[in-house]
XYZ file of C-alpha atoms in Angstrom:
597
model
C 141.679 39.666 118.892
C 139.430 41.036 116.046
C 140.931 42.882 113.789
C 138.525 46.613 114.510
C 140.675 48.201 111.634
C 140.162 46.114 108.645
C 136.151 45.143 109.260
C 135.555 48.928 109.482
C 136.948 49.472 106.421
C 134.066 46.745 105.069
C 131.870 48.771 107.600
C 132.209 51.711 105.295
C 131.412 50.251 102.562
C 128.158 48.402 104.127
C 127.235 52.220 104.697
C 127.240 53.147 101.166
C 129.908 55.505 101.199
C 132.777 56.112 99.048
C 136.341 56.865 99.721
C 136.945 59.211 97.222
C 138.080 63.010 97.983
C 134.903 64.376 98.806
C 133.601 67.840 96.899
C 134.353 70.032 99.967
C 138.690 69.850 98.321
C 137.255 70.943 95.425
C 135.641 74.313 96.915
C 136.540 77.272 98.965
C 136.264 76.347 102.664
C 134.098 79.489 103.240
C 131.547 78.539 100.959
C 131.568 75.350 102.140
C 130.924 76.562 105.062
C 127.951 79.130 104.675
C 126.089 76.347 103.129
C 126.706 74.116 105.495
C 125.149 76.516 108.143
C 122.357 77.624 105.752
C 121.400 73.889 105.269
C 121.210 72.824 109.070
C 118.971 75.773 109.996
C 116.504 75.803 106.644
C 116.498 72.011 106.220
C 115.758 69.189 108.753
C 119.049 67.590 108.136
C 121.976 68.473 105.582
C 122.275 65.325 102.944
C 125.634 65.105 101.077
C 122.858 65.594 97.627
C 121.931 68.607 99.184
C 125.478 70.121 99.964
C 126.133 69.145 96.242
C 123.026 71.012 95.306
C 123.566 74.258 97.192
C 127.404 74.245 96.068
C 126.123 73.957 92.612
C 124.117 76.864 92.062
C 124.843 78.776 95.254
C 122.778 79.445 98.480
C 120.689 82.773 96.957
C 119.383 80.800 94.230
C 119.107 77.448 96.632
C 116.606 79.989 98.799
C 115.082 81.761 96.123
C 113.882 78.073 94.744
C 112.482 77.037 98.493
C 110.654 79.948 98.924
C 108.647 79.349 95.730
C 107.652 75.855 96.896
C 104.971 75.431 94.539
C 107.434 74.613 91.841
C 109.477 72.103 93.790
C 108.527 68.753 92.085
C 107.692 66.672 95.642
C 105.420 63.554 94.116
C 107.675 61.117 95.714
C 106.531 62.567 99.173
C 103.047 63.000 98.125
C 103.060 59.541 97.153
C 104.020 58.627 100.893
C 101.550 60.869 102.190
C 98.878 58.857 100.371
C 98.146 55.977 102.454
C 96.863 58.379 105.328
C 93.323 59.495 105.719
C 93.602 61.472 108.521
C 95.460 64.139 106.948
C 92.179 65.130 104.519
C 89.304 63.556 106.624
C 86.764 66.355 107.517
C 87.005 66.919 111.319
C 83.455 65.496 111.431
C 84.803 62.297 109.914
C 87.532 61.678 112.023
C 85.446 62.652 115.349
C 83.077 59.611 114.259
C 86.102 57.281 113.485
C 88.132 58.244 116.703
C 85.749 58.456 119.412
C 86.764 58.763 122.772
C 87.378 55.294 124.180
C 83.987 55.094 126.467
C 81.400 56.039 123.562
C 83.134 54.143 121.089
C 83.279 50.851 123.797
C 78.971 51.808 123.943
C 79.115 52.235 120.114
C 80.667 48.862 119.570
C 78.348 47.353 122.630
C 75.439 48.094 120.436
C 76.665 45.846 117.471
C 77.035 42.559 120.313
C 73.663 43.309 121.913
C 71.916 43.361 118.392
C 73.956 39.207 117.722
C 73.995 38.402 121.266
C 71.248 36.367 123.384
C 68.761 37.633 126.119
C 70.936 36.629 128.519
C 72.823 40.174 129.258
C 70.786 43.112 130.186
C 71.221 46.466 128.669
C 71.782 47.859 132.157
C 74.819 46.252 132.614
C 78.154 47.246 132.951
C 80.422 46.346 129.949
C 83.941 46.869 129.327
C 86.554 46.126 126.312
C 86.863 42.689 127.455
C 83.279 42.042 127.066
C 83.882 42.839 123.385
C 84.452 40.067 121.260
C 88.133 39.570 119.336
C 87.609 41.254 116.341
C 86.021 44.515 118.483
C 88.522 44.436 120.239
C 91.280 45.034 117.562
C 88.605 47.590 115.895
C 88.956 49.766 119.363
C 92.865 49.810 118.982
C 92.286 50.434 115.061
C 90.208 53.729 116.141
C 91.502 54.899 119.008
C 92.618 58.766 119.369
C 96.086 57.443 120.212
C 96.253 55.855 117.115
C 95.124 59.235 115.522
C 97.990 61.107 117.001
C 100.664 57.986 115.975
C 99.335 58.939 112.178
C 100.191 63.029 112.852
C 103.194 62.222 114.153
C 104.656 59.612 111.568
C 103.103 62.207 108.744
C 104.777 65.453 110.154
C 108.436 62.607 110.305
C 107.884 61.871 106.626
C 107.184 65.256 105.245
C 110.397 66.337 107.630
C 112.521 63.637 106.404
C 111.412 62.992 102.664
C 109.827 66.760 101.349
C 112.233 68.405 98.869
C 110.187 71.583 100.375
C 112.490 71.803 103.173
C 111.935 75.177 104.109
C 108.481 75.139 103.699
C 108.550 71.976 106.207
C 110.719 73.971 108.222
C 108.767 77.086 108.675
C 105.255 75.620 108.893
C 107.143 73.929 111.709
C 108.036 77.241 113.682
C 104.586 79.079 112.790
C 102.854 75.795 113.904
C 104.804 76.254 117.397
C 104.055 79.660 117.572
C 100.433 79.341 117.325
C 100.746 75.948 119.044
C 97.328 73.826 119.952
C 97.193 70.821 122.063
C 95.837 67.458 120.651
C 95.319 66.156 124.119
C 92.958 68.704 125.201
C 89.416 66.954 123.677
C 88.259 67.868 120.809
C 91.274 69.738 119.629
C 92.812 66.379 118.075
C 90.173 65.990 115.893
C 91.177 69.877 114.660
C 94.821 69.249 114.118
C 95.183 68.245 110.911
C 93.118 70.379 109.462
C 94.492 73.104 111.391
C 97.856 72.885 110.158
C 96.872 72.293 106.336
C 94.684 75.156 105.897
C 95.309 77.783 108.795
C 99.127 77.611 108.816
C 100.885 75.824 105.796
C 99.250 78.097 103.321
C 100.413 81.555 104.067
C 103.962 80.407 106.013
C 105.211 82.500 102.860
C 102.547 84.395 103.162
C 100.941 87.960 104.562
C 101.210 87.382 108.850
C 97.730 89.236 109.389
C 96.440 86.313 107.036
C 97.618 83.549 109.074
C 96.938 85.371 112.587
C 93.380 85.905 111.137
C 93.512 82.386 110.515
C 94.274 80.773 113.138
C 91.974 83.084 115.273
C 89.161 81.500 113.157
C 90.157 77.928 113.143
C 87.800 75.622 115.254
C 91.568 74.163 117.285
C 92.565 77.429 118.652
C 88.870 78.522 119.710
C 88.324 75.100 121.620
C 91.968 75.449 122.577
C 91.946 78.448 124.523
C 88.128 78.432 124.931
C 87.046 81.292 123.045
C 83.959 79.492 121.512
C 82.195 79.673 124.595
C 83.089 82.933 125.449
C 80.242 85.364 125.579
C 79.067 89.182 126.871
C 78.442 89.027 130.604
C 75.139 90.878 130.101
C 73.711 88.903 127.413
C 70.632 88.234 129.172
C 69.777 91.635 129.181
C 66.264 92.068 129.063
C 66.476 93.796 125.886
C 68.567 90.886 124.451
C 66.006 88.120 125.934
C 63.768 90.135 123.538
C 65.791 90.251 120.881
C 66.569 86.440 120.767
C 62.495 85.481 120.891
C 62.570 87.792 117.840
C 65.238 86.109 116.124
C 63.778 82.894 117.317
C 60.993 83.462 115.172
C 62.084 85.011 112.319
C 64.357 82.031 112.224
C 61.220 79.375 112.202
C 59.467 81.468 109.290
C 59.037 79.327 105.711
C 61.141 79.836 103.107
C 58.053 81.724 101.626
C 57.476 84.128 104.780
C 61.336 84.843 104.418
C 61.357 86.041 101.205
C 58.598 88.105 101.798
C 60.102 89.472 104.541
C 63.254 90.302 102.832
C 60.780 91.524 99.788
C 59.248 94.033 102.299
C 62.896 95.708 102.775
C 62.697 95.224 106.585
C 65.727 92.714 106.589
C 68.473 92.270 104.067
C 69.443 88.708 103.043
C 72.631 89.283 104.982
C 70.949 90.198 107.982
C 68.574 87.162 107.547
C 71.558 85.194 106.891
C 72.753 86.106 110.573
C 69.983 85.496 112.082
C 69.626 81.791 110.858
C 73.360 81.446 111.845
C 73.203 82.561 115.096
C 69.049 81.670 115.789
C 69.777 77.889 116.420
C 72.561 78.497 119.463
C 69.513 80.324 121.276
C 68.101 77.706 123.325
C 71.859 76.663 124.098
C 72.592 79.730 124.785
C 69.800 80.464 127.255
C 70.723 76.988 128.936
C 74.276 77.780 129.850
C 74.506 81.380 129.960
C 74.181 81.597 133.451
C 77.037 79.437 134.164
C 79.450 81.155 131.834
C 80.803 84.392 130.555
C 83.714 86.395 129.066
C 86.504 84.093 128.478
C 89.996 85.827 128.920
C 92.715 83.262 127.625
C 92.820 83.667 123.695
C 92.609 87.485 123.958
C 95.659 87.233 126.522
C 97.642 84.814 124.802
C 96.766 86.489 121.143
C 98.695 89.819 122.633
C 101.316 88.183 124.446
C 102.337 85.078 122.755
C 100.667 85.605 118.913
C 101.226 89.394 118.542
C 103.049 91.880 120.661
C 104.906 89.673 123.394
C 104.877 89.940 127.109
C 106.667 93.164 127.151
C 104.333 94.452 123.705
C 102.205 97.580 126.484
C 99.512 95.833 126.304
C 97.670 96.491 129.644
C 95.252 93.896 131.634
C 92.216 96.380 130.208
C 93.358 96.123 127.185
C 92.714 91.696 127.782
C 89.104 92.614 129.062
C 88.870 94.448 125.987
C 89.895 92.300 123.135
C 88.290 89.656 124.862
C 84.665 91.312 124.492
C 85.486 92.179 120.956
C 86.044 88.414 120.462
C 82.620 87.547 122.557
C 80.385 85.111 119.955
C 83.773 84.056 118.098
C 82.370 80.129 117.874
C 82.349 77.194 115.719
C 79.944 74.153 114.317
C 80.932 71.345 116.829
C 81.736 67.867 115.590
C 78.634 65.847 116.986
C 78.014 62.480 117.779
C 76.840 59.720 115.464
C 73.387 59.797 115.188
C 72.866 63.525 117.249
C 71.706 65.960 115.112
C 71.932 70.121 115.065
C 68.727 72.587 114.221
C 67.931 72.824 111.103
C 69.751 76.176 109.797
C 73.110 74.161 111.149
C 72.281 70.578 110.199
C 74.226 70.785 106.307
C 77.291 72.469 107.863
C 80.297 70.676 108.263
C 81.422 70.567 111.955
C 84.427 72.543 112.800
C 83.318 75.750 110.394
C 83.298 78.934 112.031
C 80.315 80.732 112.672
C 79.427 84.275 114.857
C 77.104 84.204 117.597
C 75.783 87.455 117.305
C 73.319 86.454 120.377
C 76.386 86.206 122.621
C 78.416 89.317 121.313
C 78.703 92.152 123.504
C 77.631 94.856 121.516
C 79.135 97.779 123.386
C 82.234 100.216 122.216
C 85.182 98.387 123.233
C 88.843 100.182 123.270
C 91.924 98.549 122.754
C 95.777 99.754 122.981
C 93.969 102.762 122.846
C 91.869 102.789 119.636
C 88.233 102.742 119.771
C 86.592 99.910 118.344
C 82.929 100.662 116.608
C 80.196 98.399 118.024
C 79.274 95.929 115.022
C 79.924 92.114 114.687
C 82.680 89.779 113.719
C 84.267 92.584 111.552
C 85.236 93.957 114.928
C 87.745 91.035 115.492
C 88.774 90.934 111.854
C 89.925 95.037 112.443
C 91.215 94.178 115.799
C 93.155 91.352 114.650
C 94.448 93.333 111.395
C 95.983 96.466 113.793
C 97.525 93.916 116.038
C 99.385 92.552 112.972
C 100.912 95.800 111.660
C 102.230 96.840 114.974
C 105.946 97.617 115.587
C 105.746 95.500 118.583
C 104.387 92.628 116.732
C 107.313 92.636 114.624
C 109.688 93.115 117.156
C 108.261 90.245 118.857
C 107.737 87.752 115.589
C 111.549 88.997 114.466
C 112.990 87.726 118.029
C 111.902 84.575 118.199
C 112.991 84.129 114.386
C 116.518 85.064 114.974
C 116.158 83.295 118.209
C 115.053 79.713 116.687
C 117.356 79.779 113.451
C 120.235 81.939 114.461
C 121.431 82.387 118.200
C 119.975 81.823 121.706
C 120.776 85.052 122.819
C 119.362 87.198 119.418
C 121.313 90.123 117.983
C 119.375 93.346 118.477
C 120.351 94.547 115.264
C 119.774 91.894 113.447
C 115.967 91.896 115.126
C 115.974 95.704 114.595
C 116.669 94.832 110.327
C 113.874 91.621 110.295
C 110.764 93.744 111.720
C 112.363 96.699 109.297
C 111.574 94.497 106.604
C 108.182 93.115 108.243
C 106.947 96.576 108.954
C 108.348 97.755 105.162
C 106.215 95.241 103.145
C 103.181 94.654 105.695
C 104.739 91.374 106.928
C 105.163 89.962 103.888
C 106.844 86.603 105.820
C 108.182 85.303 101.875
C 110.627 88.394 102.554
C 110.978 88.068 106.077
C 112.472 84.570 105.663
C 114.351 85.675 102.791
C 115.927 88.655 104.640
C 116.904 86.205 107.445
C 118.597 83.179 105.492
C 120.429 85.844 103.529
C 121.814 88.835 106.001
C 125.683 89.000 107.084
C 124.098 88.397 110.834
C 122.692 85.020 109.618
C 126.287 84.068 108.555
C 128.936 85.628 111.203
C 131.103 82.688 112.967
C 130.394 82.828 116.329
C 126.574 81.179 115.398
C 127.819 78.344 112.987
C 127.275 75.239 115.138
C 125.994 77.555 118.079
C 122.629 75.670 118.286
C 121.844 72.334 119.690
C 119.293 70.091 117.593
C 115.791 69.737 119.612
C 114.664 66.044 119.860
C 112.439 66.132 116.845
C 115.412 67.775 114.247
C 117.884 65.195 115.859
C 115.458 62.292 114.950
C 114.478 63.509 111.285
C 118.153 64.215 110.741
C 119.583 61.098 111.455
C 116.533 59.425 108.990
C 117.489 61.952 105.903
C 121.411 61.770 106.293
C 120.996 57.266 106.664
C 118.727 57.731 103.891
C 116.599 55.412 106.534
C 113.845 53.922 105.345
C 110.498 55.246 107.617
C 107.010 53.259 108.053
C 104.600 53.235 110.910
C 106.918 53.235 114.130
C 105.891 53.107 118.100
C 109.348 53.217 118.888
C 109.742 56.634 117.509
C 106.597 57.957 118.516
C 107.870 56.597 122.402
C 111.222 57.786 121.710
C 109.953 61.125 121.197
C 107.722 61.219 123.602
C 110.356 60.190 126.407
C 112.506 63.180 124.903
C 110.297 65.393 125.332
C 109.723 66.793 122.149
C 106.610 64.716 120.723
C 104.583 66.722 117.885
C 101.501 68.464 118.755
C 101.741 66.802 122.285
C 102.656 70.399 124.202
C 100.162 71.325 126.472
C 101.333 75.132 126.487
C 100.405 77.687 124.284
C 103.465 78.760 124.582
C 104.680 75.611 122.307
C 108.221 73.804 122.330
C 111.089 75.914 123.391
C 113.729 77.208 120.747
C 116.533 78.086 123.419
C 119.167 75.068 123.564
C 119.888 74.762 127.211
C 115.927 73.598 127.533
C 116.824 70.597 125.634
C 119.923 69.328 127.383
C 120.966 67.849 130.602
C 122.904 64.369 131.382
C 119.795 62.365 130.737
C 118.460 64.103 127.930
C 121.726 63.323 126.018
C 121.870 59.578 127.229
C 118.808 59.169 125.766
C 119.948 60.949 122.325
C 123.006 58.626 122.047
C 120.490 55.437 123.053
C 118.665 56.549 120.347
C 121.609 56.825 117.699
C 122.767 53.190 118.733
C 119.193 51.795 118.523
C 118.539 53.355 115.377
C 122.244 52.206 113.698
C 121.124 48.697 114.783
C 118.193 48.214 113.459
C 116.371 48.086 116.887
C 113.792 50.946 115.774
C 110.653 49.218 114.549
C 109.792 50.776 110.996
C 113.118 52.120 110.163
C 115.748 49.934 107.663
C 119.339 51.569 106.789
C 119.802 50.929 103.429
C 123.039 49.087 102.921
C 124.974 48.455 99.940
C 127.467 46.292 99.947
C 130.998 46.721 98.587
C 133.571 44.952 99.100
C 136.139 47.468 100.357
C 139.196 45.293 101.643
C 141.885 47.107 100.010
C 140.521 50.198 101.753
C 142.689 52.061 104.030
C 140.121 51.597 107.674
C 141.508 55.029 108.278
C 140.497 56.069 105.505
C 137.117 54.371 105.623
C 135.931 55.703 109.077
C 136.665 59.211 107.613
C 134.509 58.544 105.027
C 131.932 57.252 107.420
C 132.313 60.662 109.134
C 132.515 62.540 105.999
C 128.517 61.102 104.780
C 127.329 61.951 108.218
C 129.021 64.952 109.142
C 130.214 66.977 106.414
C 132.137 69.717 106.810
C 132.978 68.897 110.620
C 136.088 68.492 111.982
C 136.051 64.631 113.090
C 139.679 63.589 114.225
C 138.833 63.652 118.179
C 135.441 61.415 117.318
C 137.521 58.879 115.201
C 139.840 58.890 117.327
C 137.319 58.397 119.843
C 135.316 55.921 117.537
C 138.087 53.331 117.528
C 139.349 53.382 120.894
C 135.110 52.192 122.238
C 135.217 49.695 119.288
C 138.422 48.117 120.229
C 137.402 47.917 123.629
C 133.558 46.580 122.868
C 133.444 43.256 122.866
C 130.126 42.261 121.459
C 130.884 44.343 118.307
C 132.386 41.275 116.016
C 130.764 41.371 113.008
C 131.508 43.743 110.616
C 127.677 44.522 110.690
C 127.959 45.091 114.421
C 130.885 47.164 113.817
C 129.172 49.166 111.462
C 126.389 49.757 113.370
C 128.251 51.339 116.632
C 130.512 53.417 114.379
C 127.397 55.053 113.247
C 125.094 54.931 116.279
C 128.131 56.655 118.315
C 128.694 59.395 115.075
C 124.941 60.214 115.271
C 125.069 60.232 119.071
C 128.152 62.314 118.951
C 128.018 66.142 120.158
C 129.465 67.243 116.319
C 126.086 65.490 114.846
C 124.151 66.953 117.773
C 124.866 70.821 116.929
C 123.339 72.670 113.775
């Protein structure tokens, strides 16, 4: 029979690893320890470099260094990053380059009918197999599916490759907490933009900054439909009259305008207002009657983005906030050739604008505080208090202890996060930096108490391979079939964070397919590096723990080695020492030790 023992000692070796004592005999088993657990839950995957690292100049100054990520050196990644467009493209770009499938099939029509004969009529019907070849592969080229492969493979490479882990990591949670949905229209076109410049910046940042926003950003308004949420009376007859008048001033020459501003009966602000809001008029007056106040980002922005279910917050209190958000709308991306009136036709789609036409301009209250009748500073206040209160930070420091420490949170360790949110006007640098570093963070009974979602097992099995990741439909499908496919939830509520959402029997069978398909090469895109050593005078016992040791530091591994050798011996299509190799590791990544963090 084939001799399992000695070709996975030559297995090892194909793996890259080393037999030598690791560095865990030469330090304390506790410290060893607390950065093991520090690295699985502010990293996407501990690498033996990084264990090294932390060990070296201790977990305070490993965190101190992440949380000033500005100063982290990450070229390699950016140089990654480079070959995609999407992730800079202005979201009036992109809408023109990913149409929806039906106008770009008429977009592309229009390029046959201008080569083609007389002998098709305009009138009829044409599909993508009417387009020639080359049209054909431009559709696939621009499709929004393709669109939301490029997210996906970006957010994998930043995950996998960054060296600003816990920026990665956080921009990850904040992005879940104020999720969006790239299926819903034209949110996909939003995404990207959405997560570079209304969460990623202030992750370390002031909360009230990043609530404000998000509230502003042209995703979360289409998302949750606030951009066509108006006052129910704003056809009042007094507002009828007020929109002719703005209607006018707005169609005044330059000259007339400065005279009027000259004559001190408007102020270039006010002007400025009315040419904003002047041009959604006619729009306005065309769909009022069909729509209204808009309910679901005021209700989610106090349940899921601010308070939390249980924040008292009261259904009035919904009505409320919702009317101080009336007018809250955006430029939309438009299609190529369409054009917007005049005061709107240089601004770039997606940029936020007020309504004023559509705001309802009556005293509002909410939790109990009267809001003044203005404008859009009344959402900018609103959105401000609902920041600094206690609830909010009892809410934001639940679901923090909840996604990085335990499944069932420690109310005093909650009761010590939104201490430290409330003390320094959630200040989330210091918020992060008070969780990675209490005792609470570090007790026992959470070490290894968390099971890795679908997305961290992926990333982490690419960064502790040191797998090589391009372009990839198997990953995209394999995280799609798990569940756990980026910005592809449909609820605002986002992904969950509790463990027992992520497993049942078939979730797991399709983790350990994954591990096996991914050890073998069978994941399009992804190489294992492999350098080969001859290692025959290796001990194989000695070799599998060594195996065991580059993919699972720290862990106990005697039952899975055990376990290891007794599948190998009895697998009979594993001959080669490459096939060997390849089980050994699929079945280590599949394992439930590389499955916990």
């Amino acid at each position: 029979m084939f001799n399992v023992r000695r070709f996975l000692g030559c297995a090892a070796a194909a793996f890259g690893v080393g037999v030598a004592a690791p560095v865990l005999a030469q330090t304390a088993e506790e410290d060893t320890a607390r950065a093991l657990h520090l690295l699985s839950r502010a990293t996407f995957g501990v690498r033996p470099a990084d264990l090294a690292d932390v060990l070296a100049v201790g977990p305070d100054t490993w965190l101190i260094r992440q949380l000033e990520p500005a100063g982290i050196d990450d070229r390699k990644l950016a140089d990654r990053l480079a070959p995609y467009s999407s992730l800079t493209l202005p979201i009036g770009d992109l809408y023109e380059w990913y149409l929806p499938p039906q106008q770009l099939i008429q977009q592309l029509r229009v390029r046959v009918d201008s080569t083609a004969g007389p002998g098709r009529g305009r009138d009829t019907a044409f599909t993508r197999q009417d387009l020639p070849p080359e049209l054909r592969r431009e559709l696939q080229q621009r499709s929004p599916q393709r669109l939301l492969g490029e997210l996906v493979h970006t957010k994998i490479l930043r995950s996998a490759y960054s060296e600003r882990q816990l920026e990665e990591v956080m921009t990850d949670f904040w992005f879940n907490h104020f999720n969006v949905h790239f299926g819903k229209a034209l949110t996909r076109y939003m995404i990207a933009d959405y997560e570079r410049e209304a969460i990623r910046p202030h992750v370390f940042g002031r909360f009230e900054d990043m609530l404000l926003a998000t509230a502003k950003h042209p995703a979360m308004l289409f998302y949750l439909d606030n951009w066509t949420s108006i006052a129910p009376d704003s056809l009042r007859s007094d507002d009828v009259e007020r929109g002719r008048q703005m209607r006018r001033i707005a169609g005044l020459s330059d000259r007339q305008k400065d005279q009027l501003v000259g004559s001190g009966r408007l102020s270039r602000e006010q002007l400025r207002r009315i040419e904003e809001a002047g041009p959604m008029l006619e729009q306005a007056n065309r769909r009022l009657r069909d729509r209204g106040l808009n309910e679901n980002y005021a209700r989610e922005l106090l349940e899921l983005h601010t308070l939390g279910v249980d924040g008292g917050y009261t259904q009035q209190d919904v009505i409320e906030l919702a009317r101080v958000l009336t007018g809250w709308s955006f430029v939309p991306p438009r299609q190529p050739g369409a054009s917007l009136p005049r005061p709107l036709a240089n601004v770039e789609p997606g940029t936020f604008v007020f309504n004023a036409f559509g705001h309802d301009t009556h005293e509002k209250v909410v939790l109990g505080e009267r809001v003044v009748a203005g404008g859009v500073e009344e959402g900018e206040a609103v959105i401000r208090m609902l920041a600094r209160h206690p609830a909010t930070a009892h809410f934001l420091a639940t679901k923090l202890v909840e996604r990085f420490v335990s499944d069932a949170p420690d109310p005093a360790f909650v009761d010590e996060l939104a201490n430290v949110y409330l003390r320094t006007d959630g200040d989330l640098r210091e918020v992060t930096r008070a969780l990675f570093t209490s005792d609470h963070f570090y007790t026992t009974d959470v070490r290894g108490a968390k099971v890795k979602t679908p997305f961290e097992l992926v990333v982490s099995a690419v960064r502790v391979t040191d797998a090589r990741v391009g372009p990839s439909r198997k990953l995209v499908e394999t995280l799609r079939a798990m569940g756990h496919l980026p910005y592809n939830e449909p609820a605002p509520t986002g992904f969950p964070a509790v463990s027992e959402d992520w497993i049942n029997s078939g979730a797991m069978l399709a983790r350990m397919n994954f591990a096996l398909d991914l050890a073998a090469g069978r994941v399009d895109g992804v190489r294992l590096d492999a350098a080969r050593v001859d290692l025959a005078e290796t001990k194989p016992d000695a070799a599998l723990d060594a195996v065991l040791a580059r993919l699972l530091p720290g862990t106990e591994t005697e039952a899975l080695a055990t376990a290891i050798r007794a599948d190998l011996e009895r697998n009979v299509e594993a001959e080669s020492p490459g096939a060997q190799l390849a089980r050994a590791i699929g079945l280590a990544l599949g394992s439930p030790e590389f499955q916990r963090r």
